[in-house]
Amino acid sequence: MQPLLKVERLTKSFGGVAALRDGSFELERGSVHALCGGNGAGKSTFLSILMGIHKRDGGKIWRRGEQVEFNSPAEALASGIAIIEQELSPVPHMTVAENIYLGREPSARFGGIDFKTMNRNAQALLDRLEFHIRANQYMMNLSVAQMQLVEIAKALSHDAEVIFMDEPTSAIGEKEAQQLFSAIARLKAEGKGVVYVSHRLSEIFQIADSYTVFRDGSHVGSGALADIDRRGLIRLIVGRELGEEYIKTNEPTDVTGFAVEGLSAPGKIDDISFSVRKGEIFGIYGLMGSGRTEIFNCLFGLDTSSKGDVHLDGQPISVSTPANAMKQGIAFVTEDRKVTGLNLSDSVRNNICLASLPEMSPAFTMRKREEQAA
């Protein structure tokens, strides 16, 4: 039987720099194939070529035994290939259903959009995937994790035979990840092929049947996951033996640096208390919608409805705005970097210095030399 997708020696360079030297790969029907490699290994470039986003410099692609070349994502979709990208791209002021069927909305009489049918089909898809999201919700009101689930539903709505999943669990919790894995199992049972990209090896060994490893833009190994262990896969990915994957070196002191008592916000969180010692990394866990993000919004002054006691270095503090929080030595890396963390149309330098404007501009003009040095 012909593989769903076969690729031989794909190459691609950008400005003389080789991003892909030898992208080779095979995907069988009814299987999950893990595409592995470190950052810069060439995985994203490889997927971009297969989706018609980038044009390859060399190599061959076969789809069901027929040699093909896709010049656009539309051509790849028409051939039954869809992708769930790591980088989310929602249209925030449209509904979930409108995002799922964007550009292929069902038609009503007189050339309008049949919103009733679109909402019904979108809700049926979300329910089948066990994603607890309403089709008529606006995307801008969803969390990052929920937006990721909508992206997954959008890709699966094409009824594609080959589905690329690029870090699909990077923004979702364990419960949502298990929902995704159940959906993948159904796709396998239907004879579809899934190419799964993830840095989480536990996920790969849980759901994948086979693997391909890229390193420095080249294919370095493929095979059945049943024939390799975690240590062997890591050796292929990094090119050498690794000792401990992560060595914990921080040692907390006995001094409490930050304490929260009875933190509440109407309808969001209720009576949250914890303390963090100096030198300690403190983790906050919970399912999607449990209030993790809301805790940080309150502590950074983004939610002005919150009540409770906060102590920093043993002294009570009151945080009313983000600027007030920053003056007291509190920083916040937000959940959604693109929307609430960065000014994407500005430079790296200006983004880095945004949090230090008073120091960089004491006289209403930016001190470029100090900005550049910082």
Coordinates of C-alpha atoms in Angstrom, one line a residue, residues 2 9 58 61 72 199 214 224 235 239 249 257 274 289 347 355:
Q2 CA 1.3 3.5 -0.9
R9 CA 15.7 15.0 0.5
G58 CA 15.2 20.6 -4.0
I61 CA 7.1 14.9 -2.5
S72 CA -0.1 27.6 -1.7
H199 CA 9.2 18.7 22.6
F214 CA 15.9 16.0 12.2
A224 CA 9.1 2.5 15.1
R235 CA 20.6 10.8 21.7
G239 CA 23.7 14.1 18.8
T249 CA 20.2 24.1 41.4
G257 CA 9.6 37.1 50.2
F274 CA 0.0 31.3 49.5
G289 CA -10.8 28.1 33.8
S347 CA 11.7 46.9 17.5
A355 CA 9.0 48.5 31.1

